[in-house]
Each structure stands twice: as structure tokens, then as C-alpha cells.
PDB file of C-alpha atoms and ligand atoms in Angstrom:
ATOM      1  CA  UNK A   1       0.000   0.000   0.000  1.00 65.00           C
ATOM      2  CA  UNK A   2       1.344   3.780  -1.465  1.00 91.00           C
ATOM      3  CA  UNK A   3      -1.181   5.674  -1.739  1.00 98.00           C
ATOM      4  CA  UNK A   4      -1.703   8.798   0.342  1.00 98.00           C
ATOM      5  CA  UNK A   5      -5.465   8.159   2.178  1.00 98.00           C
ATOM      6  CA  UNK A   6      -7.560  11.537   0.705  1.00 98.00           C
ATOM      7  CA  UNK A   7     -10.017  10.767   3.957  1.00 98.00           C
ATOM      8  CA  UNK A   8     -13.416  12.838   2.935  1.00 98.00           C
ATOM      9  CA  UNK A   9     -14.588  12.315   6.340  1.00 98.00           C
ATOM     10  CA  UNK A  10     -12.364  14.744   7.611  1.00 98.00           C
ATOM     11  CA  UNK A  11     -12.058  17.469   4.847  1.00 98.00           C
ATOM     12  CA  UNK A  12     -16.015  17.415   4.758  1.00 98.00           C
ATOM     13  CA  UNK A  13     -16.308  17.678   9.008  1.00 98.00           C
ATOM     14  CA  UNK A  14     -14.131  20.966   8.596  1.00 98.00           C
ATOM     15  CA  UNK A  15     -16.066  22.591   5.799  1.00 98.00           C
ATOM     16  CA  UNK A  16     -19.269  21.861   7.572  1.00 98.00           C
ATOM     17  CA  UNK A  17     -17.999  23.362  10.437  1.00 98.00           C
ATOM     18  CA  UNK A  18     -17.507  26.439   8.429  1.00 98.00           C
ATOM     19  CA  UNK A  19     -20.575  26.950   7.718  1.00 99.00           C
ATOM     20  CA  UNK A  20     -21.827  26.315  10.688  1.00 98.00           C
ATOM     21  CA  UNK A  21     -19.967  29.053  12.146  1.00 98.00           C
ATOM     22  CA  UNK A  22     -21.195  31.310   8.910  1.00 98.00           C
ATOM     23  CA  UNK A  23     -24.886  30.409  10.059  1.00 99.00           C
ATOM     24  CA  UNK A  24     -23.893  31.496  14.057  1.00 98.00           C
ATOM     25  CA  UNK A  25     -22.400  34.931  12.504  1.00 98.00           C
ATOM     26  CA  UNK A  26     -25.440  35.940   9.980  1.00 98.00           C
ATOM     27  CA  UNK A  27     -28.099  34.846  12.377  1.00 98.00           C
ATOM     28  CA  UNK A  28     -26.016  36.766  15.407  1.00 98.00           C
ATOM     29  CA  UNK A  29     -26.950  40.197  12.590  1.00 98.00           C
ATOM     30  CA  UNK A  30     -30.181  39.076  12.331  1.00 98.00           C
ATOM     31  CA  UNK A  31     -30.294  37.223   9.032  1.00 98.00           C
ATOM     32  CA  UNK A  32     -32.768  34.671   8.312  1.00 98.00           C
ATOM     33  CA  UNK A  33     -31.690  30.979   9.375  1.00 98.00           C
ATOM     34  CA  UNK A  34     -30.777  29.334   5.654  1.00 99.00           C
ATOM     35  CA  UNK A  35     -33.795  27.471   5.342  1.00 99.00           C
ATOM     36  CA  UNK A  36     -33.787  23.660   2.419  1.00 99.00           C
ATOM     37  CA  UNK A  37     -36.608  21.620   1.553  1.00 99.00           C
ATOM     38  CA  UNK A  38     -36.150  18.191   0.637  1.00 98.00           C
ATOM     39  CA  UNK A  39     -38.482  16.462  -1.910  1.00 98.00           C
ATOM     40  CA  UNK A  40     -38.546  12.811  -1.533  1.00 98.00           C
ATOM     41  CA  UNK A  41     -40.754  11.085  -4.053  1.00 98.00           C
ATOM     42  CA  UNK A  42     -41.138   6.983  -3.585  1.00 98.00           C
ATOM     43  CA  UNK A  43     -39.558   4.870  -0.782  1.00 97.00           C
ATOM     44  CA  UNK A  44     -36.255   4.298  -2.763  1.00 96.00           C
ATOM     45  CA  UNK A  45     -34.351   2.999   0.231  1.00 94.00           C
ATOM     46  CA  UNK A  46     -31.207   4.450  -0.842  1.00 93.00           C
ATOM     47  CA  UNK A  47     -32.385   8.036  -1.419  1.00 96.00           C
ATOM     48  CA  UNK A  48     -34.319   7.371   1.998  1.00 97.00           C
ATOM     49  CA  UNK A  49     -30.785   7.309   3.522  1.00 95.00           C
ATOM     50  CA  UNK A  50     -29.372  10.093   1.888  1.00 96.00           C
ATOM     51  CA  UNK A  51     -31.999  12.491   2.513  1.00 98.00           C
ATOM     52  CA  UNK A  52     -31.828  11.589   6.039  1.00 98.00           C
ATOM     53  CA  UNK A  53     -28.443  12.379   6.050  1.00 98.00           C
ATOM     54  CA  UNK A  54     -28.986  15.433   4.573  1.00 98.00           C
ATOM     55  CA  UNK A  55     -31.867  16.522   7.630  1.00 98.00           C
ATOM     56  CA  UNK A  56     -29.234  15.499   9.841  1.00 98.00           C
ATOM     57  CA  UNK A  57     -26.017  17.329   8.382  1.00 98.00           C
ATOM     58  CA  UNK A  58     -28.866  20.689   8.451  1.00 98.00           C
ATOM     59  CA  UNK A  59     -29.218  20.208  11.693  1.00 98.00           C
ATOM     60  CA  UNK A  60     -26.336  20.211  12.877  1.00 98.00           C
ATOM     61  CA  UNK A  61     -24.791  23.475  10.953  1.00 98.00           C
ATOM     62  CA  UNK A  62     -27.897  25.242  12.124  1.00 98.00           C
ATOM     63  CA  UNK A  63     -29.977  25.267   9.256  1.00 99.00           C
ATOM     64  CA  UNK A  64     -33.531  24.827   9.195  1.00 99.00           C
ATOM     65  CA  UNK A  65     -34.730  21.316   7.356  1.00 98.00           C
ATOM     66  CA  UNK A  66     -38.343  20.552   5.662  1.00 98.00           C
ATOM     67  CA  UNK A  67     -39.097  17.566   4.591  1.00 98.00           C
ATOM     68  CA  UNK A  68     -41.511  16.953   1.845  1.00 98.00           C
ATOM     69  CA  UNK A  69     -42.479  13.151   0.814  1.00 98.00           C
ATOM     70  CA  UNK A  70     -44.953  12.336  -1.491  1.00 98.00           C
ATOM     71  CA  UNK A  71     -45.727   8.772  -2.469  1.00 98.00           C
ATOM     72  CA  UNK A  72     -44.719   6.469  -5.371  1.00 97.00           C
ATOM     73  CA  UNK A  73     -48.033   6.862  -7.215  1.00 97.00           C
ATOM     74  CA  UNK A  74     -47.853  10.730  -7.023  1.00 98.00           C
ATOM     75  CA  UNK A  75     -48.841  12.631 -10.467  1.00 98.00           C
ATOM     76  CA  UNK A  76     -46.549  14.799 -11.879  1.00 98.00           C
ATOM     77  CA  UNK A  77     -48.765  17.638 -11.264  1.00 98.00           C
ATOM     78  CA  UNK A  78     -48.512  16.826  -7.397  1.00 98.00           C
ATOM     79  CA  UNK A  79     -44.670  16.746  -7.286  1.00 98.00           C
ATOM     80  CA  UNK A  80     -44.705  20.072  -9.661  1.00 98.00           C
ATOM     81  CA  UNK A  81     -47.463  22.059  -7.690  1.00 98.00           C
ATOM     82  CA  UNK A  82     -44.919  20.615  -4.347  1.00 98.00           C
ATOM     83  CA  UNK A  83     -41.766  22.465  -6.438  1.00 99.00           C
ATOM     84  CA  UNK A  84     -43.856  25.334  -7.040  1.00 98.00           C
ATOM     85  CA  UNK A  85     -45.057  26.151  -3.385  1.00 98.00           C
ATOM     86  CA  UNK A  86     -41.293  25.633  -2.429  1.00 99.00           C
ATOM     87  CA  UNK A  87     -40.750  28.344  -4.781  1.00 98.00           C
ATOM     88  CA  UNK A  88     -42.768  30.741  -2.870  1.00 98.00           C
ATOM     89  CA  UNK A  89     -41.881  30.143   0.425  1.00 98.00           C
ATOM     90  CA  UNK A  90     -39.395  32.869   1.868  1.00 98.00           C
ATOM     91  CA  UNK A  91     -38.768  30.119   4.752  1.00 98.00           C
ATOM     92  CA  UNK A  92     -36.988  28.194   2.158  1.00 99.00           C
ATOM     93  CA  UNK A  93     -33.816  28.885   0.059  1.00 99.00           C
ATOM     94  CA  UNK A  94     -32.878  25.465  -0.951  1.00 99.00           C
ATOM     95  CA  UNK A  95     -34.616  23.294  -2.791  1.00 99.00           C
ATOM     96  CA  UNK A  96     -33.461  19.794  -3.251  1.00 98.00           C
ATOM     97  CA  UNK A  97     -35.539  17.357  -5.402  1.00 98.00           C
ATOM     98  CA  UNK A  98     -33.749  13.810  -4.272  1.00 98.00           C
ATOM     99  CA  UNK A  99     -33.278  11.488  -7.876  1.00 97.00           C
ATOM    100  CA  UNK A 100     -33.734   9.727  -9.243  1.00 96.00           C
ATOM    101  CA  UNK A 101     -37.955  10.062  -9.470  1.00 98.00           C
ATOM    102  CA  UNK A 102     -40.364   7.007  -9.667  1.00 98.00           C
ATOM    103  CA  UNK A 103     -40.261   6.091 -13.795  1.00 96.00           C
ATOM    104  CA  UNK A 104     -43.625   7.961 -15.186  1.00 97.00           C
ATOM    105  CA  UNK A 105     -42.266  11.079 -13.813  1.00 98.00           C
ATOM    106  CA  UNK A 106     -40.533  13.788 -15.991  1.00 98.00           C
ATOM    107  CA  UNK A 107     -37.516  14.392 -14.158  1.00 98.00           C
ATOM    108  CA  UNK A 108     -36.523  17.256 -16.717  1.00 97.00           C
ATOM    109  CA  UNK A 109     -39.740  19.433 -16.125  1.00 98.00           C
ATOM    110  CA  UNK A 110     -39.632  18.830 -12.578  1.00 98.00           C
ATOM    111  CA  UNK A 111     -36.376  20.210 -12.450  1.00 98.00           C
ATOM    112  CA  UNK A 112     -36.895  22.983 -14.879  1.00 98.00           C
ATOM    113  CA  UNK A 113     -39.214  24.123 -12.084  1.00 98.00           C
ATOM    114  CA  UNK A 114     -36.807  24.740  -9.521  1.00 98.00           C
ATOM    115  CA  UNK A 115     -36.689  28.974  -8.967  1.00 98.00           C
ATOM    116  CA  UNK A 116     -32.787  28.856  -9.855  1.00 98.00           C
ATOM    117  CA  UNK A 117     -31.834  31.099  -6.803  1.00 98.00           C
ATOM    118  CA  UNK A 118     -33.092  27.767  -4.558  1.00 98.00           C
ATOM    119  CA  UNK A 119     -31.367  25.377  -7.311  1.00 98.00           C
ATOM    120  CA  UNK A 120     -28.656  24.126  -4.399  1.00 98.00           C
ATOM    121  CA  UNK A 121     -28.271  21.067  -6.135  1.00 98.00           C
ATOM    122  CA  UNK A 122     -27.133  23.261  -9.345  1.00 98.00           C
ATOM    123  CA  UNK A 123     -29.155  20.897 -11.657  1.00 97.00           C
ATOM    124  CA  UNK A 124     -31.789  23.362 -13.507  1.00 97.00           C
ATOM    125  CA  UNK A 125     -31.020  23.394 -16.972  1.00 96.00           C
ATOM    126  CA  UNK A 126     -29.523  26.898 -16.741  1.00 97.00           C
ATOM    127  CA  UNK A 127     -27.305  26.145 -13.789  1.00 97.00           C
ATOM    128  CA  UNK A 128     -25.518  23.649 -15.795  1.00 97.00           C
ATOM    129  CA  UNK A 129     -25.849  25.013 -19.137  1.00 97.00           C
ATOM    130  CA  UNK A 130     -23.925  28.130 -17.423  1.00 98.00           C
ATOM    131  CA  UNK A 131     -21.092  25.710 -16.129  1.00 98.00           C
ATOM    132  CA  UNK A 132     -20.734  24.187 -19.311  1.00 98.00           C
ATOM    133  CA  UNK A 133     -19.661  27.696 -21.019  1.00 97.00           C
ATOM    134  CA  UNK A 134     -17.029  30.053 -20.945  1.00 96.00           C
ATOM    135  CA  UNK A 135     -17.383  33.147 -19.617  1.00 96.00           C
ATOM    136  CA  UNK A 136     -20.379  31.954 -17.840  1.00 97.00           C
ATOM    137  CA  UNK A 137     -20.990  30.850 -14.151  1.00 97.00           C
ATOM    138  CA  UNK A 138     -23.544  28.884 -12.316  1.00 98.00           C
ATOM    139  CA  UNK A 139     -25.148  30.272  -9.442  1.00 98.00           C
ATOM    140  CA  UNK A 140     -24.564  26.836  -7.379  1.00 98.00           C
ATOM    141  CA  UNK A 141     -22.732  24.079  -9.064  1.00 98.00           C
ATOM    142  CA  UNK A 142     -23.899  20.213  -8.177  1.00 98.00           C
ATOM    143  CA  UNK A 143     -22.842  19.278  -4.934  1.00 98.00           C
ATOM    144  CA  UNK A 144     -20.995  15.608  -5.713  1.00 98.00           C
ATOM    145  CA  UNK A 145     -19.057  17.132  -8.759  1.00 98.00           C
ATOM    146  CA  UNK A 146     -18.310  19.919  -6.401  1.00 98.00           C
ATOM    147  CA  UNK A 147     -16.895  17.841  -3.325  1.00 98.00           C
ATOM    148  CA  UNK A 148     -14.768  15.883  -6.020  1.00 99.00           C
ATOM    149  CA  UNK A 149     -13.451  19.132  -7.364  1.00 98.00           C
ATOM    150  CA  UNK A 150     -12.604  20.156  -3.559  1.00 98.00           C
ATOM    151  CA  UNK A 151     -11.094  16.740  -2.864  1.00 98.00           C
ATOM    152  CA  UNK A 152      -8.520  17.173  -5.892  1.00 98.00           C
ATOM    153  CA  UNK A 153      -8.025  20.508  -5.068  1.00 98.00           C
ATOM    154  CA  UNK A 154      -6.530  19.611  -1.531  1.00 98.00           C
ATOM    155  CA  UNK A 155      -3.568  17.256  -2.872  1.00 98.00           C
ATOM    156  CA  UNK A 156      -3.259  18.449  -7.047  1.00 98.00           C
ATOM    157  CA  UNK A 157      -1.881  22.241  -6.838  1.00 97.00           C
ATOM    158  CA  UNK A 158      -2.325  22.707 -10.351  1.00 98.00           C
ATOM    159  CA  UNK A 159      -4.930  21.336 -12.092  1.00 98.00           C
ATOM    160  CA  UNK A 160      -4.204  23.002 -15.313  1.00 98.00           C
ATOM    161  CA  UNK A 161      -2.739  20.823 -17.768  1.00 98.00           C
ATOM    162  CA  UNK A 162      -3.308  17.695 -16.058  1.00 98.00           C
ATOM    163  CA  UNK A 163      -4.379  14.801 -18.344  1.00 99.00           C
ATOM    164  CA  UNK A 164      -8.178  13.956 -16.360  1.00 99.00           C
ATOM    165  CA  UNK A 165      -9.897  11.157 -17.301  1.00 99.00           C
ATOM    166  CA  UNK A 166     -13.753  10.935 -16.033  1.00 99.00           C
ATOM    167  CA  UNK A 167     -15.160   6.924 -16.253  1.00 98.00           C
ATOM    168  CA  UNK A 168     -19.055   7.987 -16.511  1.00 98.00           C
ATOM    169  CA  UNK A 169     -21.105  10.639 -18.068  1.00 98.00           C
ATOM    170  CA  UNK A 170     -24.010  10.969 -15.653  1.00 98.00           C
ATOM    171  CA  UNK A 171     -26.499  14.077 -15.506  1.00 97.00           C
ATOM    172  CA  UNK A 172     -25.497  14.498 -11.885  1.00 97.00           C
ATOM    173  CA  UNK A 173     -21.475  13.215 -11.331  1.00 98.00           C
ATOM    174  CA  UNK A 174     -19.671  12.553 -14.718  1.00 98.00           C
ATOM    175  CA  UNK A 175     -20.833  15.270 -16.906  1.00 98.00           C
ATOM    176  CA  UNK A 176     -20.756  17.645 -14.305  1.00 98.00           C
ATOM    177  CA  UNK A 177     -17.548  16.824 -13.085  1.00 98.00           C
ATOM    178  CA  UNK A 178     -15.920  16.654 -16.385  1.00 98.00           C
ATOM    179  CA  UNK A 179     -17.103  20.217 -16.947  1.00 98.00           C
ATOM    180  CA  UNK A 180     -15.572  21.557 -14.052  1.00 98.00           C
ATOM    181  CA  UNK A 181     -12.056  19.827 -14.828  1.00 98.00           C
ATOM    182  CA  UNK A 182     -12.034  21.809 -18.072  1.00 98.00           C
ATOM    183  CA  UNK A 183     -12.862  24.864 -16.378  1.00 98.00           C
ATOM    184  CA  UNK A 184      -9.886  24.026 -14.463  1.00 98.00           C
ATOM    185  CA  UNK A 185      -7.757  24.224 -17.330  1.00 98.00           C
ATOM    186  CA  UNK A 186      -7.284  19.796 -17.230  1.00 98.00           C
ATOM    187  CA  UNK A 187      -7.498  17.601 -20.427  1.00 99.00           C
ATOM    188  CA  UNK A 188     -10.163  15.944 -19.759  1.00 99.00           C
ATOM    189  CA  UNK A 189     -11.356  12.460 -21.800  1.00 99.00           C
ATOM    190  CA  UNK A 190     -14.359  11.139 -20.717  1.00 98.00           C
ATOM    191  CA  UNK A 191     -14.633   7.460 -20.835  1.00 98.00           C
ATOM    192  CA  UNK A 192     -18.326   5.402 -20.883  1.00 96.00           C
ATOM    193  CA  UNK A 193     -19.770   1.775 -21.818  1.00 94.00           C
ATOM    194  CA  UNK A 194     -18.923   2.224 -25.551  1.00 97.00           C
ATOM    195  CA  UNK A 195     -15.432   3.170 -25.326  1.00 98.00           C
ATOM    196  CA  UNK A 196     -12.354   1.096 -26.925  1.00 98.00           C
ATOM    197  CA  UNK A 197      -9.612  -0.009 -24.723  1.00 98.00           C
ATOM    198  CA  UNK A 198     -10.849   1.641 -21.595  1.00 98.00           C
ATOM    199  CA  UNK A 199      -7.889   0.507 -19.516  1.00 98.00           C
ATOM    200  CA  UNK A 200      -5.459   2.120 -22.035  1.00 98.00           C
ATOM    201  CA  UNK A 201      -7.588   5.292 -21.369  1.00 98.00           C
ATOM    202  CA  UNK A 202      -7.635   5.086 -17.789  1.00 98.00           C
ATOM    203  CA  UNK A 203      -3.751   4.705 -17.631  1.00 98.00           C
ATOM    204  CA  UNK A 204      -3.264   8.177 -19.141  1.00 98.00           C
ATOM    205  CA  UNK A 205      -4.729   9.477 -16.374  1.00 99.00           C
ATOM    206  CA  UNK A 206      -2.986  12.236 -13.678  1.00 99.00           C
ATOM    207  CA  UNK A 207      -6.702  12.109 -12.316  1.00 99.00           C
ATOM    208  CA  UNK A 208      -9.038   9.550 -12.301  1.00 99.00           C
ATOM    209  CA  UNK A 209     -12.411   9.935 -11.315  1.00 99.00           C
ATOM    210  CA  UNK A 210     -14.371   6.786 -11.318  1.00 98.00           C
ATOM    211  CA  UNK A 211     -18.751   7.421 -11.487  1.00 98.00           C
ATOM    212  CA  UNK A 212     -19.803   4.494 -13.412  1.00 98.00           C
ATOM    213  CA  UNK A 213     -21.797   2.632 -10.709  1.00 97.00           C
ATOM    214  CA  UNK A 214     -19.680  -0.438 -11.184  1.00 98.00           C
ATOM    215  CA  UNK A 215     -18.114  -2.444  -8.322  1.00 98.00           C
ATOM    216  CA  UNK A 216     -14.363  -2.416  -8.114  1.00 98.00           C
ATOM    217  CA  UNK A 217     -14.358  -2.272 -11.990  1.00 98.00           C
ATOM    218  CA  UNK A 218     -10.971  -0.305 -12.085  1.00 98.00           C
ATOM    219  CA  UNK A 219      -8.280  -2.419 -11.152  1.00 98.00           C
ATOM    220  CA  UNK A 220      -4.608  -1.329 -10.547  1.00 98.00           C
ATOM    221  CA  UNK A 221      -3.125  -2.295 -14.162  1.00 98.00           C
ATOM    222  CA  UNK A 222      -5.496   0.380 -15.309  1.00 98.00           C
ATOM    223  CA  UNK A 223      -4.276   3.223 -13.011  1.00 98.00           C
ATOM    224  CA  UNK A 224      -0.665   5.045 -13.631  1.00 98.00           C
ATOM    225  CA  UNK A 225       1.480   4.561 -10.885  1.00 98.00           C
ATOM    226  CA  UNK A 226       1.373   8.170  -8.990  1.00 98.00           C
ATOM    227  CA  UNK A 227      -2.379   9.030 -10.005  1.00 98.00           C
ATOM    228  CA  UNK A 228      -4.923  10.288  -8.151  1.00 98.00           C
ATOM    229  CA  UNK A 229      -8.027   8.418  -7.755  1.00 99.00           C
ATOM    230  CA  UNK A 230     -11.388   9.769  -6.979  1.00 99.00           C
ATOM    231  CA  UNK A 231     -13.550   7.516  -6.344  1.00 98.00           C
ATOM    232  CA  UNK A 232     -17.677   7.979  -6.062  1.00 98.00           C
ATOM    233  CA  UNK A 233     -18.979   4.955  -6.894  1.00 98.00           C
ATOM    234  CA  UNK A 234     -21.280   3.585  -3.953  1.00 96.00           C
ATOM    235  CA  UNK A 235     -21.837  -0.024  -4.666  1.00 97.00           C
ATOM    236  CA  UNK A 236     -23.748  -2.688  -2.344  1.00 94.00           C
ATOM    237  CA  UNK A 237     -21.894  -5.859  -2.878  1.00 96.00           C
ATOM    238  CA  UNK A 238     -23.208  -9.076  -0.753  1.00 96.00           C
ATOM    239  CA  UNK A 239     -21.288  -9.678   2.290  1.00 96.00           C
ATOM    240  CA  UNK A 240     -22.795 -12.400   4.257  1.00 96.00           C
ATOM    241  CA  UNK A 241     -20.195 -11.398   7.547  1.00 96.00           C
ATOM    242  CA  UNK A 242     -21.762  -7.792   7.290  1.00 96.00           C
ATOM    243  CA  UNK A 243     -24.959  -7.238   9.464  1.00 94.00           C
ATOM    244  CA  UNK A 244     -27.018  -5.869   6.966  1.00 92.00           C
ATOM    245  CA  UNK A 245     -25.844  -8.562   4.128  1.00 96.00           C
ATOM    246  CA  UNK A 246     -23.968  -6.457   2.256  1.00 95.00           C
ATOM    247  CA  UNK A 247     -21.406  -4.005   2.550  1.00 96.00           C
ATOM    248  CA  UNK A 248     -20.337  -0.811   0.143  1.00 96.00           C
ATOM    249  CA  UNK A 249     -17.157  -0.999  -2.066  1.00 98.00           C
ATOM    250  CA  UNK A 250     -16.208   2.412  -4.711  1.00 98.00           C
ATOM    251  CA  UNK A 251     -16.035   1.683  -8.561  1.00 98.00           C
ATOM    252  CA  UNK A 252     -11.941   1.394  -7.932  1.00 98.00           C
ATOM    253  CA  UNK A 253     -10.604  -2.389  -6.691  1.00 98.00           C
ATOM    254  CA  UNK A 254      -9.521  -0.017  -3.495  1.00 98.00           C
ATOM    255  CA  UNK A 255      -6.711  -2.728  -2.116  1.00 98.00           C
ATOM    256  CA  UNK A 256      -4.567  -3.319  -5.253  1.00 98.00           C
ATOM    257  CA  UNK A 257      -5.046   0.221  -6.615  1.00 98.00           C
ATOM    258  CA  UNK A 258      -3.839   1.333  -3.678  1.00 98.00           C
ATOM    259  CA  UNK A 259      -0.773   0.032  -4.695  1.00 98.00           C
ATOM    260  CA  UNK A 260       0.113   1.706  -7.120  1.00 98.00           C
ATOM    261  CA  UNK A 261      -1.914   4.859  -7.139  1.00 98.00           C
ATOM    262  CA  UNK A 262      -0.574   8.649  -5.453  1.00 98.00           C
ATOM    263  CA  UNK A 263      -3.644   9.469  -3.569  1.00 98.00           C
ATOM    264  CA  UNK A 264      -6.916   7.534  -3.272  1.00 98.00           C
ATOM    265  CA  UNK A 265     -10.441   8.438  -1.861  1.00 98.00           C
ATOM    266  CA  UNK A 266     -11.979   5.441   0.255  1.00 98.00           C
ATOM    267  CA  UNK A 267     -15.467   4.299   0.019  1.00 98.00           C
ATOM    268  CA  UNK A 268     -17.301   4.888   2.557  1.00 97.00           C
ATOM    269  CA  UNK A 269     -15.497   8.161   3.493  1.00 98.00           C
ATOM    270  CA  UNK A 270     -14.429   9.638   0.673  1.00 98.00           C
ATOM    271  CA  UNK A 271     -16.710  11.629  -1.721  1.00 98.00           C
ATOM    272  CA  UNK A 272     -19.905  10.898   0.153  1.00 97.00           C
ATOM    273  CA  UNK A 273     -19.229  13.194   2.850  1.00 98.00           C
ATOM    274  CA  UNK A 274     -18.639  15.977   0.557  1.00 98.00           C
ATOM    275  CA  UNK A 275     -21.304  15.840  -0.961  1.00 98.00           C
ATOM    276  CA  UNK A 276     -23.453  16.675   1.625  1.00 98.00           C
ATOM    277  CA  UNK A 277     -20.468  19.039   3.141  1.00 98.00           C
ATOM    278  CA  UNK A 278     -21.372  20.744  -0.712  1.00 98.00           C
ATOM    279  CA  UNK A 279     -24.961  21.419   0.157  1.00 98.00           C
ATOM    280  CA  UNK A 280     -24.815  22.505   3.033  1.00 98.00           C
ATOM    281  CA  UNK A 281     -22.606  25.476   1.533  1.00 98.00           C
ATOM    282  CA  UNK A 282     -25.131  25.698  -1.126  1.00 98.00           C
ATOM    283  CA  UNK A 283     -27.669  26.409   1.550  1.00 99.00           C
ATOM    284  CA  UNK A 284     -25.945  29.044   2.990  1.00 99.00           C
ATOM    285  CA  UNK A 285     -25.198  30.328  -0.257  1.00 98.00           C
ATOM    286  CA  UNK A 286     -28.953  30.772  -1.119  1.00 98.00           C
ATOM    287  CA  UNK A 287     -29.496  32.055   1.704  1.00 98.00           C
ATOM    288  CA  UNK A 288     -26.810  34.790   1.323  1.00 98.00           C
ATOM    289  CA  UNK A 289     -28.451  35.239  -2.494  1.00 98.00           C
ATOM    290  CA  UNK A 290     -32.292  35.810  -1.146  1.00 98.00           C
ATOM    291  CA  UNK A 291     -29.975  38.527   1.336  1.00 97.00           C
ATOM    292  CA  UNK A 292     -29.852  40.903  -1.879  1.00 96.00           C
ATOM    293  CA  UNK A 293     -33.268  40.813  -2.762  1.00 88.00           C
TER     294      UNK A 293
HETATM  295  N1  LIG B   1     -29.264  11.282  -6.247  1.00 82.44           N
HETATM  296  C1  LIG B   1     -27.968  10.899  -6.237  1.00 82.44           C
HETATM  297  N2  LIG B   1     -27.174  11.961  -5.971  1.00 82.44           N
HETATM  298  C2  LIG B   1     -27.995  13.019  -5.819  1.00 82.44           C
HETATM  299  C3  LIG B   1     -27.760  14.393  -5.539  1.00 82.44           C
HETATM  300  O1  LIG B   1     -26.638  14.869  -5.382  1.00 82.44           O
HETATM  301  N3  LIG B   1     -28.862  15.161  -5.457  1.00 82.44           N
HETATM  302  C4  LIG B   1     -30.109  14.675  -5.638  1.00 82.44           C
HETATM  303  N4  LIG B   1     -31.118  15.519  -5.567  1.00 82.44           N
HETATM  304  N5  LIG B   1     -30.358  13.419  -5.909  1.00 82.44           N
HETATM  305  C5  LIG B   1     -29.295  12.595  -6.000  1.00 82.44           C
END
């Protein structure tokens, strides 16, 4: 084992600390307490879990939570008449609509809903459309993408020039996050199910981030010795010694990359924490953008 431990656990405990001292100070001037709405839709067990988390990590930086959940069977004019009172509600700055939606809902209009000054997940069409040009900025950018982006930015002091390579074009981590690298000034490739000799990619990376949703697919003949490896896969694998049955390995074979890799995110503990770390600056940051109205 080589590789430097990037432990997300830590990094993310600090920045949520931040704000939380950021929410003591405004409130202390008499500033509204930052105020996020969570939309659950369904009993998706997973997203159950993370929008707890997310109630929890509120809670502790001293930001209001509401929870919203509607059930499985709701229409989409429920969920967007939900969005739409959200909207309104001064209480509120953030809006977070958890994905992915029961199938039969539009995910794009629901999103396209969203009042783009409460958009703290940054994934309204114009939030990202912003981050994908030049000259341009988003007023929140997506909060996994942006906890990866703060994870390289602790242990790569220059981004620019890098050779990135991004395994996964998701609406919410690879595209994003492959976006933000090239803002960075990295050359970025990014990899997915159709392309040819995806190891031979992967090895030209400086930075790897893996978001493909596959279990321990990269393996350490893929990864050039010295890289660092971001990984955000969150994969149950059966584990019949685990109490719940299973246990959670990253989209990186964590062990043997390990070995041969510079710096390496686990999983748990990595990227997960950030993300929430992420919106919980996002919060704040609505807040701070319904200050100017
Ligand atoms: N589902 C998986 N990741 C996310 C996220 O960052 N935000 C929301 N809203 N849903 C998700």
C-alpha cells in the first residue's frame, strides 16, 4: 500500500464546520436561518438514507430542514405544484428534489421548475448550461461534482494541464464533473460503456475519477502509478459477515489500486461526505443570495 489516504470524512467535518460558524455569525446580525426543503418522491431505500443524512447534516450546521415526501403513485402535477409552493416560500432557500424520481415522472420538467436562486443542487437546466460555457458561471454548481473538485483541489496544486480522465457521463457526477475539470484548465477524456480499450484510457490518467456505478471495476493495471483516484462509486456488494448482508465498495478495486496509485479516496469516506459538506454550503449560499433581494 502507497497511496496517500484523501479521507473525505475529515475534509467534509471541517467545511461543515464552516458553515456552521457562517450560520452562528449571519443569524447573530439578524439574518434569516438558511432554510432547504427536501423532496422525496417513492420509498427508494437508498435516497431514503441520503436524505436523512442530509436533515441530519442541516441540523447540525444550524440550518432549518423541511421535509416533503410524497408517495410512489404521485402525479406529476402533485410533485410540480410541491416544487412550485417551495418556490414561494421565503422560509426556504434550498430546494433539493432527491433522484432519481419514480419512472412515469418527468424528471426534466420537474427540475426545470426549480426557482434557480433555490437550485442548491445546481441541476436546472440553466445552472448547468452556465457551467458548461465560458465566460459563464452557475449560481450553485452540483454538490458531488463539487466535493470531487474540492477533494482534488486539496492534494493536485495545479490542475491546469493535467491529463483527467472521467469513467461515466451521468447528468449528476460525470458530466458535471468533467465540466468543471475543463474549467480548471485539465485535459479531460471522458470514458463510458462504448469506449475502446478503456484501460489504455484510464492509464493516461494524472486524475481519475471513477462514477460508473460499477463495483471495483478499475483495477490497478489500469491506473498510472502516482495518479490520483477519486472515487464515487457507492456499490452494495453481498457480504454475508456484514450485518445488513452487504457491505459498500467504490467503482476502484480499493486494495490493489492502492498500490500503485498517489492518492486515493476510500469508500465509505471519501466523496460521500462531501457531498453533503457541498450542500450545506449551497444552503448558505442561497441564503446569502435571497440577502440581496
Ligand atoms: N441522487 C444521487 N445523488 C444526488 C444528488 O446529489 N442530489 C439529488 N437531488 N439526488 C441525487
Amino acid at each position: 500500500m502507497s497511496a496517500t489516504i484523501l479521507d473525505g470524512k475529515t475534509i467534509a467535518e471541517n467545511v461543515r464546520l464552516e458553515v456552521k460558524e457562517q450560520v452562528t455569525k449571519r443569524v447573530a446580525e439578524g439574518k434569516m436561518v438558511p432554510g432547504l426543503a427536501t423532496v422525496l418522491v417513492g420509498e427508494n431505500p437508498a435516497s431514503q438514507v441520503y436524505v436523512r443524512s442530509k436533515h441530519k447534516a442541516c441540523q447540525e450546521a444550524g440550518i432549518n430542514s423541511y421535509g416533503h415526501v410524497l408517495s410512489a403513485d404521485a402525479t406529476q402535477q402533485e410533485v410540480e405544484d410541491l416544487v412550485i409552493e417551495l418556490n414561494d416560500d421565503p422560509k426556504v432557500h434550498g430546494i433539493l428534489v432527491q433522484l432519481p424520481l419514480p419512472s412515469g415522472l418527468d424528471e426534466e420538467r420537474v427540475l426545470n421548475l426549480v426557482s434557480i436562486e433555490k437550485d442548491v443542487d445546481g441541476f436546472h437546466p440553466l445552472n448547468i448550461g452556465r457551467l458548461a460555457q465560458k465566460g459563464r458561471d452557475p449560481l450553485f454548481i452540483p454538490c458531488t461534482p463539487a466535493g470531487t473538485m474540492y477533494l482534488i483541489e486539496q492534494v493536485v496544486p495545479k490542475i491546469e494541464g493535467q491529463n483527467a480522465v472521467v469513467l461515466g457521463r451521468s447528468n449528476i457526477v460525470g458530466m458535471p464533473v468533467a465540466l468543471l475539470l475543463v474549467r480548471a484548465n485539465a485535459t479531460v477524456t471522458i470514458c463510458h460503456s462504448r469506449t475502446k480499450n478503456l484501460p489504455d484510457v484510464v492509464r493516461q490518467a494524472d486524475i481519475l475519477v471513477a462514477a460508473v456505478g460499477r463495483a471495483e471495476m478499475v483495477k490497478k493495471d489500469w491506473v498510472k502509478p502516482g495518479a490520483v483516484v477519486i472515487d464515487v462509486g457507492v456499490n452494495r456488494v453481498d457480504d454475508p459477515t456484514a450485518k445488513r448482508g452487504y457491505k459498500l465498495v467504490g467503482d476502484v478495486a480499493y486494495d490493489e489500486v492502492a498500490e500503485v496509485a498517489g492518492v486515493i479516496t476510500p469508500v465509505p469516506g471519501g466523496v460521500g461526505p462531501m457531498t453533503i459538506a457541498m450542500l450545506m454550503k449551497n444552503t448558505l449560499r442561497a441564503a446569502e443570495i435571497a440577502d440581496l433581494k
